[in-house]
Amino acid sequence: MFSNDLLKGKTVLITGGATGLGKSMALNFAALGARIAIVSRKRESLKAAVTELRNSGFEAEFETCDVRDPSQISSAVESLTGRLGKINVLVNNAAGNFISRTEDLSTKAFDAVTGIVLHGTVYFSLEMGKRWISSKSGGVILNIVTTYAWTGSGYVVPSAVSKAGVLALTRSLAVEWGKKGIRSVAIAPGMFPTKGAWERLVPVKSIEETLKDRNPLGRLGSHEELANLAAFLISDGASYINGEVVTIDGGEWLMGAGQFNALSAMPDEFWEMIRQGRGGK
Ligand code: HXC
Ligand code: NAP
């Protein structure tokens, strides 16, 4: 889809880059010429992902880092910059989530998710933004949100509240930091199968079938589709896109929004009856 040097000369740091969509983005960005830095809590998965990247001939480094702790962020960025050179792009991808009735949540459970998704994204953006502003070098922040960042959603309230905040952060910093050469953009994915998301959000097969049924394209997203969109948004080809959130969900959220969309379930005979002017009889 792109020329092999689309991201040549760029160093991209991806939080949560050892698993799921973060890892797929890392592999895709590396294949397009980027140097890759990944951070998360689990050393084993980071080590395995970096080994896979290096075995494919790519330059990659990792640091363990809990994004809820600003001091761990500072030392991870310092160490990775020392090894890979200046970081040009930050992808705030790390997240925590699970389904629960809201009344069953403890305050600790709420904090566990908002700490990762909202605070972690803000802390990492602050760390990189301060560096980019003082060095006058500019940079790109790509935030991974969800479509319920603007609709809200029951049963994932800590995540919905946090993703809404991250979307507001994206649009706010686009204006405030745009003049300092920092672009802020976001992707709102629909449902993309990953171990982390499926274990916590799609624990039974019937939920997956429902998700497919309520999607206009009748399927889930592929990692390649998301990674290509991300590569475009962080590339210089998207240099005038700032403050935008791009939805990649096959039209799923719109399906739930239009009042008459449920008519998708009506058989051909129904539409024949309507066409013949018998709708009101
Ligand atoms: C209710 C839960 C819970 C659950 C944890 N808690 N899981 N409560 N239902 N399923 C509660 C615990 O009981 C505890 O509260 C508090 O949350 C903190 O739990 P810990 O296990 O100590 O938290 P921690 O080790 O910090 O782990 C964070 C986590 C975990 C979010 C809970 O799931 C995690 O590490 N997730 C990372 C990966 C992930 O979630 N990936 C999915 C992203 S998918 P008490 O009061 O009992 O001590 C995604 C998709 C979005 O974001 C959009 C889809 C469309
Ligand atoms: P995932 O594989 O579970 O990814 C989450 C990552 O975040 C893991 O690598 C995890 O690594 C890291 N992480 C969690 N807590 C962390 C912390 N405190 N500090 C540092 N890293 C932490 O799930 P995914 O499905 O790929 O999700 C990736 C992104 O896409 C998330 O932002 C998610 O909200 C978004 N998204 C996914 C879907 C979907 O359908 N999959 C839909 C919409 C949005 P460690 O455990 O090693 O820390």
XYZ file of N, CA and C in Angstrom, residues 1-9 27-34 58 227-228 231-232:
66
model
N 0.826 -1.215 0.000
C 0.000 0.000 0.000
C 0.869 1.278 0.000
N 2.015 1.215 0.683
C 2.902 2.376 0.751
C 4.281 2.004 0.210
N 5.102 3.040 -0.118
C 6.487 2.722 -0.480
C 7.231 2.306 0.793
N 8.257 1.447 0.616
C 8.925 0.837 1.776
C 9.642 1.825 2.682
N 9.865 3.053 2.177
C 10.595 4.028 3.000
C 9.672 5.115 3.562
N 8.368 4.821 3.620
C 7.399 5.832 4.100
C 7.821 6.438 5.442
N 8.337 5.586 6.357
C 8.666 6.061 7.707
C 10.170 6.065 7.968
N 10.950 6.047 6.904
C 12.413 6.005 7.048
C 12.906 7.241 7.819
N 13.827 7.011 8.755
C 14.396 8.125 9.515
C 13.572 8.480 10.744
N 5.243 -3.827 13.879
C 5.762 -4.608 12.742
C 5.560 -3.856 11.430
N 4.406 -3.228 11.287
C 4.119 -2.497 10.053
C 5.001 -1.251 9.918
N 5.140 -0.489 11.006
C 5.966 0.727 10.959
C 7.423 0.351 10.652
N 7.903 -0.745 11.265
C 9.289 -1.175 11.050
C 9.490 -1.562 9.586
N 8.514 -2.267 9.016
C 8.624 -2.681 7.607
C 8.621 -1.465 6.678
N 8.106 -0.337 7.181
C 8.087 0.897 6.378
C 9.276 1.794 6.714
N 10.254 1.252 7.459
C 11.525 1.960 7.647
C 11.739 2.614 8.991
N 10.756 2.515 9.913
C 10.911 3.200 11.212
C 11.754 2.384 12.184
N 14.844 -5.629 11.642
C 14.461 -4.265 12.012
C 15.184 -3.820 13.277
N -3.218 -1.048 11.018
C -1.801 -0.654 10.992
C -1.501 0.237 9.781
N -2.175 0.003 8.675
C -1.970 0.866 7.504
C -2.497 2.271 7.746
N -0.027 3.994 9.990
C 1.205 4.370 9.266
C 0.981 5.653 8.476
N -0.158 5.732 7.824
C -0.461 6.954 7.065
C -0.523 8.166 7.994
